[in-house]
Coordinates of C-alpha atoms in Angstrom, one line a residue:
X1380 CA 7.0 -7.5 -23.2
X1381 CA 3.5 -6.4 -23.5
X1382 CA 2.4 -6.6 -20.4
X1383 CA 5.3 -5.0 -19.0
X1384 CA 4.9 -1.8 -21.6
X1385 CA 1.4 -1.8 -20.5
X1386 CA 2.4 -1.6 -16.9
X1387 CA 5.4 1.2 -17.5
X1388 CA 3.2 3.1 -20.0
X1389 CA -0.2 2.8 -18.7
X1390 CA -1.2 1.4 -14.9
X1391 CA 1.8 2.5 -13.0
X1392 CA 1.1 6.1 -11.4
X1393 CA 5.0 7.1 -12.7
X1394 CA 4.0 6.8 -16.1
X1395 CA 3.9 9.9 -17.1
X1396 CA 7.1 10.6 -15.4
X1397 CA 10.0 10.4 -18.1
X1398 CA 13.7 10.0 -17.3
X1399 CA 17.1 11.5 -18.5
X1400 CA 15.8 11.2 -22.1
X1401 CA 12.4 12.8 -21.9
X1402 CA 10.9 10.6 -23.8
X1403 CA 7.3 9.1 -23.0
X1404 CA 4.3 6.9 -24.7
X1405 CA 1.0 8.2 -24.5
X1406 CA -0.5 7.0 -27.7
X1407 CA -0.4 3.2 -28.9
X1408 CA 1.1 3.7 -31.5
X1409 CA 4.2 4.8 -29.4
X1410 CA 3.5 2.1 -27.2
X1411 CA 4.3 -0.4 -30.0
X1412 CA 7.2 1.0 -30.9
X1413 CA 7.9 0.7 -27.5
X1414 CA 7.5 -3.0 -28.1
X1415 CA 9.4 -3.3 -31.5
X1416 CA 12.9 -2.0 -29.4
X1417 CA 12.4 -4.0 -26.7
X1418 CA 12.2 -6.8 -29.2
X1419 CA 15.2 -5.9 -31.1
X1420 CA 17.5 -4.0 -28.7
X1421 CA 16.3 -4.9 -25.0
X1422 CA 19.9 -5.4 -24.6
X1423 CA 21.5 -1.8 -25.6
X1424 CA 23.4 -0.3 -22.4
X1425 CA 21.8 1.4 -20.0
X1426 CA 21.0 5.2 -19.2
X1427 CA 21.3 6.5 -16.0
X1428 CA 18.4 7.8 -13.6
X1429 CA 17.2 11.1 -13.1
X1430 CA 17.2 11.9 -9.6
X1431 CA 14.2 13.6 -8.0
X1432 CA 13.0 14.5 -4.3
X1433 CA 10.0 13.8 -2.5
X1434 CA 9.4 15.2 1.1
X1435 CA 9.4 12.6 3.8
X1436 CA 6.8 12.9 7.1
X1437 CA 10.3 13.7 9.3
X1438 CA 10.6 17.1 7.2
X1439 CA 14.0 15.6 5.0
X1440 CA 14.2 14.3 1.3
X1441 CA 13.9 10.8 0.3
X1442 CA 15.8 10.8 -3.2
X1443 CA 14.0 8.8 -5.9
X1444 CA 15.7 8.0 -9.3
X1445 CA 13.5 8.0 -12.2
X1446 CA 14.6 5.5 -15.2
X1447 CA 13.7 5.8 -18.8
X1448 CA 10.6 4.4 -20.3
X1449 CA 12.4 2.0 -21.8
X1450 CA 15.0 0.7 -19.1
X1451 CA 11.6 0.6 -16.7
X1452 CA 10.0 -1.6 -19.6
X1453 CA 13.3 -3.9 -19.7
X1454 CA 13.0 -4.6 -15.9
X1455 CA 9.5 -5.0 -15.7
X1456 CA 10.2 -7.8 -17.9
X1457 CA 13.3 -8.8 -15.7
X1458 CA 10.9 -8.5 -12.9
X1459 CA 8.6 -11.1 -14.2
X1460 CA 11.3 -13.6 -14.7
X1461 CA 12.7 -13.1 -11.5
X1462 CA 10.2 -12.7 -8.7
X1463 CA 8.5 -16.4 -8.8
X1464 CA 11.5 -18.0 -8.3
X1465 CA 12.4 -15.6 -5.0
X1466 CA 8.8 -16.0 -4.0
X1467 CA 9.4 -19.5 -3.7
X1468 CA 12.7 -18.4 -1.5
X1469 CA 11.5 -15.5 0.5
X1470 CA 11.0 -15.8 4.5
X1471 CA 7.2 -16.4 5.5
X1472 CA 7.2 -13.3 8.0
X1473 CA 9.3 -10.8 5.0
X1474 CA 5.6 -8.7 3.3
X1475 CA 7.0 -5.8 2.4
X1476 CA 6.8 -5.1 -1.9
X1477 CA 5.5 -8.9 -2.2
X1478 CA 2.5 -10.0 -4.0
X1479 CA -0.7 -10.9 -2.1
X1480 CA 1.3 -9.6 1.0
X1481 CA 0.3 -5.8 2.6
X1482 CA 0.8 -3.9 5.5
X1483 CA -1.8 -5.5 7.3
X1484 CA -0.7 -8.9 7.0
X1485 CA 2.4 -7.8 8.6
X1486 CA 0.3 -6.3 11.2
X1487 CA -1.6 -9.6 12.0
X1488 CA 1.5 -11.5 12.1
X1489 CA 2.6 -9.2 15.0
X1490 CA -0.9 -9.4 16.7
X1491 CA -0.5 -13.4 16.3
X1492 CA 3.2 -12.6 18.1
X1493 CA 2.2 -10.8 20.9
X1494 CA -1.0 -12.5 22.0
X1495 CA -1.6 -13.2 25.5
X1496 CA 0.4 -16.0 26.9
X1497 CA 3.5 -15.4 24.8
X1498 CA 6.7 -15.5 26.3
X1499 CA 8.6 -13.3 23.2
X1500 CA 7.6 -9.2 25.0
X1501 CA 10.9 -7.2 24.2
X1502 CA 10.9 -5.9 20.9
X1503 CA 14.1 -4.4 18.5
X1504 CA 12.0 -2.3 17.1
X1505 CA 15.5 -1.4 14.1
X1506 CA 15.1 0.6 11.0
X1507 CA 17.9 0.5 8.2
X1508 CA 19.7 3.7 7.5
X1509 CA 19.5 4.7 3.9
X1510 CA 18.7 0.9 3.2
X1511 CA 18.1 1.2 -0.9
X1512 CA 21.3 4.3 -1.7
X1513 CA 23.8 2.0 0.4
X1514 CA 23.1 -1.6 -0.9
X1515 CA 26.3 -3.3 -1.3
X1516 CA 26.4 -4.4 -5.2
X1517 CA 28.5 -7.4 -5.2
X1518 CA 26.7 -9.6 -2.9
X1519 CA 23.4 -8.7 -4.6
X1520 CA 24.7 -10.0 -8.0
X1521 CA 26.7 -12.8 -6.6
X1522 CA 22.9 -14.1 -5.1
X1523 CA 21.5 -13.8 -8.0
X1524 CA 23.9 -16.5 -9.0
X1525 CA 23.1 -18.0 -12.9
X1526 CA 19.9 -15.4 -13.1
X1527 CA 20.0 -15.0 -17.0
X1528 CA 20.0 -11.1 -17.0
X1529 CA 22.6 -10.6 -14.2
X1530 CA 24.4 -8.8 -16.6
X1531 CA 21.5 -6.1 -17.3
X1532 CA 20.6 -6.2 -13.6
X1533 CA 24.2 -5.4 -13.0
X1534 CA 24.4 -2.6 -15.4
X1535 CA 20.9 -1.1 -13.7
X1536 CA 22.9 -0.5 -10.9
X1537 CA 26.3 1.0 -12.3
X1538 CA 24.4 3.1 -14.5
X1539 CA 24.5 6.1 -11.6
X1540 CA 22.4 9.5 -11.7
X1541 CA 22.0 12.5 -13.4
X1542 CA 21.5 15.7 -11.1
X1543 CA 21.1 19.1 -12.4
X1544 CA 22.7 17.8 -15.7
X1545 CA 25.7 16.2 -13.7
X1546 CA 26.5 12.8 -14.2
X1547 CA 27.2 11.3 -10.7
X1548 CA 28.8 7.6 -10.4
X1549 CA 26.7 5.1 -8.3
X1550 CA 28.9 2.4 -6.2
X1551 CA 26.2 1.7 -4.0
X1552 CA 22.7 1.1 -3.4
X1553 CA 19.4 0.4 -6.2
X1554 CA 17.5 3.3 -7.0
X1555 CA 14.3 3.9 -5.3
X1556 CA 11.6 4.6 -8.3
X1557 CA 13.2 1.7 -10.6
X1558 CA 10.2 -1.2 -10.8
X1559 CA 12.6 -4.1 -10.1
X1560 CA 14.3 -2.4 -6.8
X1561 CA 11.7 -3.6 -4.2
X1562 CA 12.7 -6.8 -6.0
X1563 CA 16.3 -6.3 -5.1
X1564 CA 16.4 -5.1 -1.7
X1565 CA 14.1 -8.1 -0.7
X1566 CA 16.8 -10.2 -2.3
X1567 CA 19.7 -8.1 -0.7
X1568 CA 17.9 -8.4 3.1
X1569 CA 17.4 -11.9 2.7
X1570 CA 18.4 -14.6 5.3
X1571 CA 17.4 -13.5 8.1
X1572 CA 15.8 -16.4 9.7
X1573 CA 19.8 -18.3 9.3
X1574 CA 21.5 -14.7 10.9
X1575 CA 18.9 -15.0 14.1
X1576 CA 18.7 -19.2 14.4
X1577 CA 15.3 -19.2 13.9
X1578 CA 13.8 -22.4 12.0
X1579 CA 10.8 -22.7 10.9
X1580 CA 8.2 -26.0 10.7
X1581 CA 5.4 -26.1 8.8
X1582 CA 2.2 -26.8 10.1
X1583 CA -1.0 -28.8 8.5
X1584 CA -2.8 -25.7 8.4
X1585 CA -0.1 -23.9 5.9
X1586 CA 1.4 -21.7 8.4
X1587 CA 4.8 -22.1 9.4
X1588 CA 5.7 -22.5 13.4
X1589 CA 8.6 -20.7 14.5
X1590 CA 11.0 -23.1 16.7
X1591 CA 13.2 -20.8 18.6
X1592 CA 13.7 -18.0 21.2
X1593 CA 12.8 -15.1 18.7
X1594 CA 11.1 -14.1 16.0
X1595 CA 10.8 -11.2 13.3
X1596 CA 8.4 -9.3 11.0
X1597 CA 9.5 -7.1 7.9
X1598 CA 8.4 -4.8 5.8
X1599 CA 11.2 -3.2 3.1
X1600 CA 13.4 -1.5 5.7
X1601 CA 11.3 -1.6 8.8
X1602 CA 11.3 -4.6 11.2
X1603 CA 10.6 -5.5 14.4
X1604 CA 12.7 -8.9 16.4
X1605 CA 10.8 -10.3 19.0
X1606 CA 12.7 -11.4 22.0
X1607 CA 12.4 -13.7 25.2
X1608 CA 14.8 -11.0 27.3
X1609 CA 16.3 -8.1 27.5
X1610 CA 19.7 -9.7 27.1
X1611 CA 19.1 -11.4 24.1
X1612 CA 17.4 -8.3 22.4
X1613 CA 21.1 -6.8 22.7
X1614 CA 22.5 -10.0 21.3
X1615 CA 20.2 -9.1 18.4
X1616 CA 21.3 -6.3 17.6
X1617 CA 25.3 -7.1 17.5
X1618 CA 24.1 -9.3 15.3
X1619 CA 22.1 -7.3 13.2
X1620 CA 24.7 -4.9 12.7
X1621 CA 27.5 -7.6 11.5
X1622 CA 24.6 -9.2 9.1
X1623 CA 23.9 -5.9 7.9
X1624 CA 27.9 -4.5 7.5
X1625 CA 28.2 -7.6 5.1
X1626 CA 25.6 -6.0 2.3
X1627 CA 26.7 -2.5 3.4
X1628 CA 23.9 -1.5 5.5
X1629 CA 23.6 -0.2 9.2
X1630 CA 21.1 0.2 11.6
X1631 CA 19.1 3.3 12.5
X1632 CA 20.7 4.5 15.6
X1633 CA 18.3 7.2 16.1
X1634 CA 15.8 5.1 14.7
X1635 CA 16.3 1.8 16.6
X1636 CA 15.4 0.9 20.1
X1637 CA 14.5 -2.2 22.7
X1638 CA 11.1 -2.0 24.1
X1639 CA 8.8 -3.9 26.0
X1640 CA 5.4 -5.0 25.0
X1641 CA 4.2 -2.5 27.6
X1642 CA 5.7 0.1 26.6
X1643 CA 4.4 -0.3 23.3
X1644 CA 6.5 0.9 19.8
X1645 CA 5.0 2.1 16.4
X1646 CA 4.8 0.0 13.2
X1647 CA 3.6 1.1 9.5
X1648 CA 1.4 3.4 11.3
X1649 CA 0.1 1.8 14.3
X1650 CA 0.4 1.4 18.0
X1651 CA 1.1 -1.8 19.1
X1652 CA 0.8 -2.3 22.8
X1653 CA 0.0 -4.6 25.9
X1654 CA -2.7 -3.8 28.5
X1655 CA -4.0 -5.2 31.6
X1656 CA -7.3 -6.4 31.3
X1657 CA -8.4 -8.1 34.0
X1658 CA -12.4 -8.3 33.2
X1659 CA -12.2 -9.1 29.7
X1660 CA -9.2 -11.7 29.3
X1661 CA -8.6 -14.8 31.5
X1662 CA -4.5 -14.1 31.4
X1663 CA -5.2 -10.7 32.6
X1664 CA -3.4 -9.2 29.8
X1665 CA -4.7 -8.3 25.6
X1666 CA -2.4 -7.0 22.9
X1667 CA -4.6 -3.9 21.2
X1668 CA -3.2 -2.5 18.1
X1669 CA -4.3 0.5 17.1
X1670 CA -3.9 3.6 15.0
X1671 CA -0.7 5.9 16.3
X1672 CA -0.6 9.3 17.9
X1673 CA 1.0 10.1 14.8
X1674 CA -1.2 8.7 12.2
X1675 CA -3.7 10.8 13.8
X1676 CA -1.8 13.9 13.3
X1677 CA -0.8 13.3 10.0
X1678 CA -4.5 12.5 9.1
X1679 CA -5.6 15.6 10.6
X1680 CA -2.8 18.0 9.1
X1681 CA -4.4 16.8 5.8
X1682 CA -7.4 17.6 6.6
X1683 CA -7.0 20.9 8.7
X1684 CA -5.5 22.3 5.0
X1685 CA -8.8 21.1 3.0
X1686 CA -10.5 23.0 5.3
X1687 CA -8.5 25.9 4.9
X1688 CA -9.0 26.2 1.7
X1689 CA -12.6 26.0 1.4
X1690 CA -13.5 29.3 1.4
X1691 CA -12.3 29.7 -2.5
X1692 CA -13.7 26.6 -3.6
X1693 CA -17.2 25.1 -4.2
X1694 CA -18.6 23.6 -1.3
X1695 CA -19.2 20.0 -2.6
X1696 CA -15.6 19.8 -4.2
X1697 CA -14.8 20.5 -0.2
X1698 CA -17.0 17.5 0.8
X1699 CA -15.5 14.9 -2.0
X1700 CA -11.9 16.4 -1.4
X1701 CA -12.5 15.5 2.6
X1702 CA -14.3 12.4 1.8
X1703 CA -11.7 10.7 -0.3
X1704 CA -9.0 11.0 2.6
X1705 CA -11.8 10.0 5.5
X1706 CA -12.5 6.7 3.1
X1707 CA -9.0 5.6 2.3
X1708 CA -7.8 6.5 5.8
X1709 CA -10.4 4.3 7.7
X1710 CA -10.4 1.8 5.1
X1711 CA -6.3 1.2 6.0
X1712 CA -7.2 1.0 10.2
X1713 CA -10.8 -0.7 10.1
X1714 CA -8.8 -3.7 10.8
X1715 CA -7.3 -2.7 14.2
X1716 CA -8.7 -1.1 17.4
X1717 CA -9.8 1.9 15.8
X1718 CA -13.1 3.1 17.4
X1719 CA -11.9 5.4 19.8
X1720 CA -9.7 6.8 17.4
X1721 CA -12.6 7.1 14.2
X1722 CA -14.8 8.5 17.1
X1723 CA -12.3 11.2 18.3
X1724 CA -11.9 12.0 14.5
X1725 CA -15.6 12.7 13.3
X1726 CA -16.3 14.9 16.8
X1727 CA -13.0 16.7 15.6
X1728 CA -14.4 16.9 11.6
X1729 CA -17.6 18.2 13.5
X1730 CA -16.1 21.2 14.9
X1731 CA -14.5 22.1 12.0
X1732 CA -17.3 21.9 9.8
X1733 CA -19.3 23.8 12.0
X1734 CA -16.7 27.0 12.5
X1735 CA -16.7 26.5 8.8
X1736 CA -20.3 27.3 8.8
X1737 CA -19.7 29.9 11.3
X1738 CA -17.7 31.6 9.5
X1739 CA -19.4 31.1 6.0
X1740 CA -22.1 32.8 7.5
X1741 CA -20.7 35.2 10.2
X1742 CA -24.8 37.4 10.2
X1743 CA -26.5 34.1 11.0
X1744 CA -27.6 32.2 14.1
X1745 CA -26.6 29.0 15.3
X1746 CA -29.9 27.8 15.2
X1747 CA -30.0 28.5 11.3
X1748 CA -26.5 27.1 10.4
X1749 CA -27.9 23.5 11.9
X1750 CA -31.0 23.7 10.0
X1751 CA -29.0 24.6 6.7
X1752 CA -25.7 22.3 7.0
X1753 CA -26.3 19.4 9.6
X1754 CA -29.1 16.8 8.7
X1755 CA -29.6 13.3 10.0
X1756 CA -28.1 10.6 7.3
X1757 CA -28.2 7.2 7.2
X1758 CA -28.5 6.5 10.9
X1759 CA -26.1 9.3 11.8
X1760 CA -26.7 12.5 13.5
X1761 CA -25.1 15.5 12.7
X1762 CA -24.1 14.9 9.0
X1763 CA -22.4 17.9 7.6
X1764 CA -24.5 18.0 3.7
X1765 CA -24.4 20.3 0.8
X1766 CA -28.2 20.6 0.6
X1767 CA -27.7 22.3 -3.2
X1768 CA -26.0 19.0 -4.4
X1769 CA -27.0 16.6 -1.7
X1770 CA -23.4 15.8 -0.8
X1771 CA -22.7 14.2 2.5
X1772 CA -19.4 14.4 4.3
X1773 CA -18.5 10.6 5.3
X1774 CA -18.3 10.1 9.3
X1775 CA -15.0 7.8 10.2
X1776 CA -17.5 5.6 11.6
X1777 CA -19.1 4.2 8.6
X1778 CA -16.5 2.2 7.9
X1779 CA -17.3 -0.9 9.3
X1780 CA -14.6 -3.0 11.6
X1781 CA -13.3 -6.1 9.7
X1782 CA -10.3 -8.1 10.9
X1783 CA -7.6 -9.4 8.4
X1784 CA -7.0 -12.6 8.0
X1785 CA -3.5 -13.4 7.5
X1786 CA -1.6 -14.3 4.6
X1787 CA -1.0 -18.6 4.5
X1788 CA 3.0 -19.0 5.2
X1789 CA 5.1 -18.9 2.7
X1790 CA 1.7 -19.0 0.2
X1791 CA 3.0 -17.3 -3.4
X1792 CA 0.4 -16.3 -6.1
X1793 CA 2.5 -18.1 -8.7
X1794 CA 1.8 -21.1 -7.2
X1795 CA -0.6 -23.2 -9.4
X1796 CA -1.2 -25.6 -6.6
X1797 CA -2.9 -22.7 -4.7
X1798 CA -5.1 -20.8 -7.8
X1799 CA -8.7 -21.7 -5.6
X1800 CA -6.6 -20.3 -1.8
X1801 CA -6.2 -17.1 -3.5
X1802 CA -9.4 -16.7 -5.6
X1803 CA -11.0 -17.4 -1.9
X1804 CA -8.8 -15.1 -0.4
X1805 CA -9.8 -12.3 -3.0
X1806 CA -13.4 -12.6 -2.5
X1807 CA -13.1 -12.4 1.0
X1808 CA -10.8 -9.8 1.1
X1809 CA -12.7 -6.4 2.3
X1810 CA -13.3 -4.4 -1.2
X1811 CA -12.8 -0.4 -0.7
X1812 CA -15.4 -0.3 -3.8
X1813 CA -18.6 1.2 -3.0
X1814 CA -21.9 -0.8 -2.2
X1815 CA -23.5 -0.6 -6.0
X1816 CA -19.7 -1.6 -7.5
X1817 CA -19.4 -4.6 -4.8
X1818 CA -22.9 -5.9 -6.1
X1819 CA -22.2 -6.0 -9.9
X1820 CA -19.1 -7.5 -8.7
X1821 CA -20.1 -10.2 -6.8
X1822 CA -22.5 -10.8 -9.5
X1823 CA -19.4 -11.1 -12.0
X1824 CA -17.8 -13.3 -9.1
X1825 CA -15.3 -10.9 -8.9
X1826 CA -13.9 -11.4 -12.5
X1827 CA -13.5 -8.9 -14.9
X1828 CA -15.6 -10.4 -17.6
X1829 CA -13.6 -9.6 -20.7
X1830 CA -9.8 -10.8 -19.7
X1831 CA -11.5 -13.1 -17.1
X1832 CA -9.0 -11.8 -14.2
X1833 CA -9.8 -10.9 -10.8
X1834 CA -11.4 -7.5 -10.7
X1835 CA -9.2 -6.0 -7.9
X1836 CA -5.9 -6.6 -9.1
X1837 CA -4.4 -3.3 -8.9
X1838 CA -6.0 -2.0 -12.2
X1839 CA -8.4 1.2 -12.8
X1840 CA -12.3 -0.2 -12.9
X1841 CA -15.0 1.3 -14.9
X1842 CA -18.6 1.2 -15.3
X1843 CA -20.1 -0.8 -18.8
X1844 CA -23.2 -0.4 -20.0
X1845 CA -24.3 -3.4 -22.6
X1846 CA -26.7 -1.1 -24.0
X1847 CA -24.8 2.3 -24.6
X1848 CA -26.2 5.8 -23.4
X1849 CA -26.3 7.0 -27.2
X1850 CA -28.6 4.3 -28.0
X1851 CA -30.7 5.2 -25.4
X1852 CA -30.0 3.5 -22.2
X1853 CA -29.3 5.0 -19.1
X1854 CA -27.4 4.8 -15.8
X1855 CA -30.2 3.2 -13.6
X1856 CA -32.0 0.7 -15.8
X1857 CA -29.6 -0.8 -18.3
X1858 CA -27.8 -3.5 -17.0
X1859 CA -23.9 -2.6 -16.5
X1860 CA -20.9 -4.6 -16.0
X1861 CA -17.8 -3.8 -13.8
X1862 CA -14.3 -4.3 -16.1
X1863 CA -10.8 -3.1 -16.0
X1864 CA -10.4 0.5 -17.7
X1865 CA -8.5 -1.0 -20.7
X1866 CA -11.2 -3.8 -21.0
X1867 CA -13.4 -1.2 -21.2
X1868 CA -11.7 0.8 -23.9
X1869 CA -11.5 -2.3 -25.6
X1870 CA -15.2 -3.3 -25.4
X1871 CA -16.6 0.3 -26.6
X1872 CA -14.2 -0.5 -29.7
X1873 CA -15.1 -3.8 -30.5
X1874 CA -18.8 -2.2 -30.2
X1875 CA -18.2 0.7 -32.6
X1876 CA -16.5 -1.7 -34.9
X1877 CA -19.4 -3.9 -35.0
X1878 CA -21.5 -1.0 -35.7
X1879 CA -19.3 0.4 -38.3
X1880 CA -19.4 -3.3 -39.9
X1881 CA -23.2 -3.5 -39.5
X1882 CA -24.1 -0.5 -41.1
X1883 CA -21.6 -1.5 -44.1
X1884 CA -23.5 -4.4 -44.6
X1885 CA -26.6 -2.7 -44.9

């Protein structure tokens, strides 16, 4: 229970969200009583879910449904009891909302897929329509089977929405924004390795070997089948659309298509595709995934309105605003075929930071907009820099290539047989800290050295310093440690407590 307040009320970005009842917990001490009626009343009925709407990429609404604090704490706790023993269940190739699974892992799968020399090329690329308003609620609950708090999970979902202070009644489908509904839509889309005949043998290695004429990737309510023939790939989706109509789902129609491998089809933001390579591969033919047309756009949309709105802001604000999208979007494609595309990218930020300039600075030459905003940095020509703050706009291709290495079969992080696969896999996986962060962590071996977990675990990090600024130390000589934000809240108390205690006793 308190790690599940902690989550609700602290670490989740929705926590300072309410629902229908308004009613949050910033301060601890509302945080235990938090606790204290989760203790004693976990088990009251449940309120239904404010309904909000977020705008989608296509232009439409996705509708999220906001629980209270409370009913979020109950299932996080449901949550904790129930996803080890699904992880245990779940399909190897299913990494959607799963822990130590991403996007990228589903992404490797398909690159492992569609290799030269495999036989599987056309594609269902199939989308579910409305996959978590329309799940069907009884054969949800009657897979849970014996689960202990069916009968809370089951009240979750009967508990329907409040819309402009109208109660609506909800027959169908798990609210998007509730923390166990990932949880249940990976239970409700289950089975689809017996629907498609696909078995599955494991190897020595720890990955699992698909015996069949097909195969399938997932992630939530996007997934791709692989076939053998055209033919089949129709036979897939018949049965798709039967397995679905029996949790009261259906496929996409707008959204779902067959495709061959050289034609190429889209997937959580990239372009998956075969070429002909006849100088570089001895089959004559390379899969190359790499970022899509439309990540592009979408990346530079962002952008273009940063830009726009420079003019009425500080200059470095501008910079750190542009950087924090060129980091986080480079660090998601660094593992694909993403040069041409990071390349295209930083000529494009070039000519936008340098009508910027222009324009800044309409009475000036050319020749003196170069001197006073481009600079060579760190290898790189043509750095746009604030030269009164010495801030440098990051290029797209700093970020250095490293290629994913997939997730071990059906490998779950509950597992206590596999504790040292995935404190290897941790270390090894590529860190989006910066440089100074990634030494003190490696010098920590990537453990948080107050609760002793791993460091990148989801949590906000912080910067310690063992001998504190007020006592004189400062940010370049005193040694410093890397913990978890609360770790470091609790350190600096523990610290002024001592103090407190010291100064007593003197």
């Amino acid at each position: 229970m308190l790690v599940s307040v902690r989550r609700v009320a602290q670490q989740n970005a929705g926590a300072k969200t309410p629902g229908v009842d308004y009613v949050l917990a910033k301060t601890p001490e509302a945080r235990g009583q938090l606790v204290d009626a989760l203790r004693t009343g976990h088990k009251s009925r449940a309120l239904p879910v404010r309904r909000i709407y977020i705008p989608k990429a296509n232009g439409k609404q996705r509708p999220l449904g906001i629980p209270t604090l409370k009913d979020r704490a109950v299932q996080a706790v449901v949550k904790n009891a129930l996803e080890p023993e699904w992880e245990a269940r779940f399909e190897a190739t299913s990494y959607g909302f799963r822990p130590g699974r991403s996007t990228h892992d589903a992404i490797e799968k398909i690159f492992h897929l569609t290799h030269s020399g495999n036989s599987k090329l056309w594609i269902v690329d199939a989308d579910i329509k409305g996959c978590f308003d329309n799940i069907d609620h009884e054969p949800l609950l009657t897979t849970l089977g014996t689960f202990p708090a069916k009968r809370e999970i089951q009240a979750w979902l009967k508990a329907g929405y409040m819309e402009e202070e109208v109660l609506h009644a909800n027959d169908s489908g798990t609210p998007q924004g509730g923390v166990i509904s990932p949880l249940l839509a990976n239970i409700a889309l289950h089975g689809l390795d017996e629907a498609l005949g696909i078995q599955r043998l494991m190897r020595r290695d720890g990955y699992s070997r698909v015996v069949g004429n097909r195969a399938w990737v997932r992630y939530a309510d996007d997934f791709v089948v692989f076939c053998e023939t055209k033919r089949d790939a129709e036979r897939v989706i018949e049965i798709l659309q039967k397995w679905l109509a029996n949790r009261g789902l259906s496929l996409a129609q707008d959204k779902t298509r067959i495709v061959h491998m050289d034609e190429g089809f889209d997937f959580l933001g990239f372009n998956v595709r075969r070429y002909r390579a006849w100088r570089t591969s001895r089959a004559k033919l390379v899969t190359l995934i790499s970022p899509s047309r439309k990540s592009v756009m979408r990346v530079r949309s962002k952008l273009k309105a940063i830009w726009s709105a420079a003019k009425h802001q500080p200059l470095r604000e501008t910079i750190l605003q542009l950087n924090s999208i060129v980091r986080g979007w480079a660090n998601y494609f660094r593992g694909s075929c993403c040069a041409r595309a990071f390349s295209g990218l930083d000529h494009w930020m070039y000519c936008k930071a340098m009508r910027f300039a222009i324009v800044r600075h309409r009475n000036k030459s050319k020749q003196w907009i170069i001197a006073h905003y481009f600079d060579e940095y760190g290898g790189y020509r043509w750095v746009f820099r604030d030269r009164k703050t010495n801030t440098v706009l990051r290029k797209y291709s700093q970020t250095k290539v490293v290629r994913h290495v997939l997730v071990q079969g059906c490998s779950s992080p509950d597992d206590a047989t596999l504790a040292a696969y995935w404190e290897r896999r941790r270390k090894k996986h590529p860190s989006e800290l910066s440089i100074k962060h990634q030494r003190l962590a490696s010098m920590q071996a990537w453990k948080c050295p107050v609760c002793r977990e791993a460091l990148e675990n989801g949590e906000l990090l912080c910067i310690y310093h063992v001998k504190s600024l007020a006592s004189g130390g400062n940010d370049t000589a005193s040694p410093t440690m890397l913990m978890h934000l609360f770790c470091h809240q609790q350190a600096h108390h523990n610290r002024r407590s001592e103090a407190i205690c010291g100064s007593q006793h003197a």
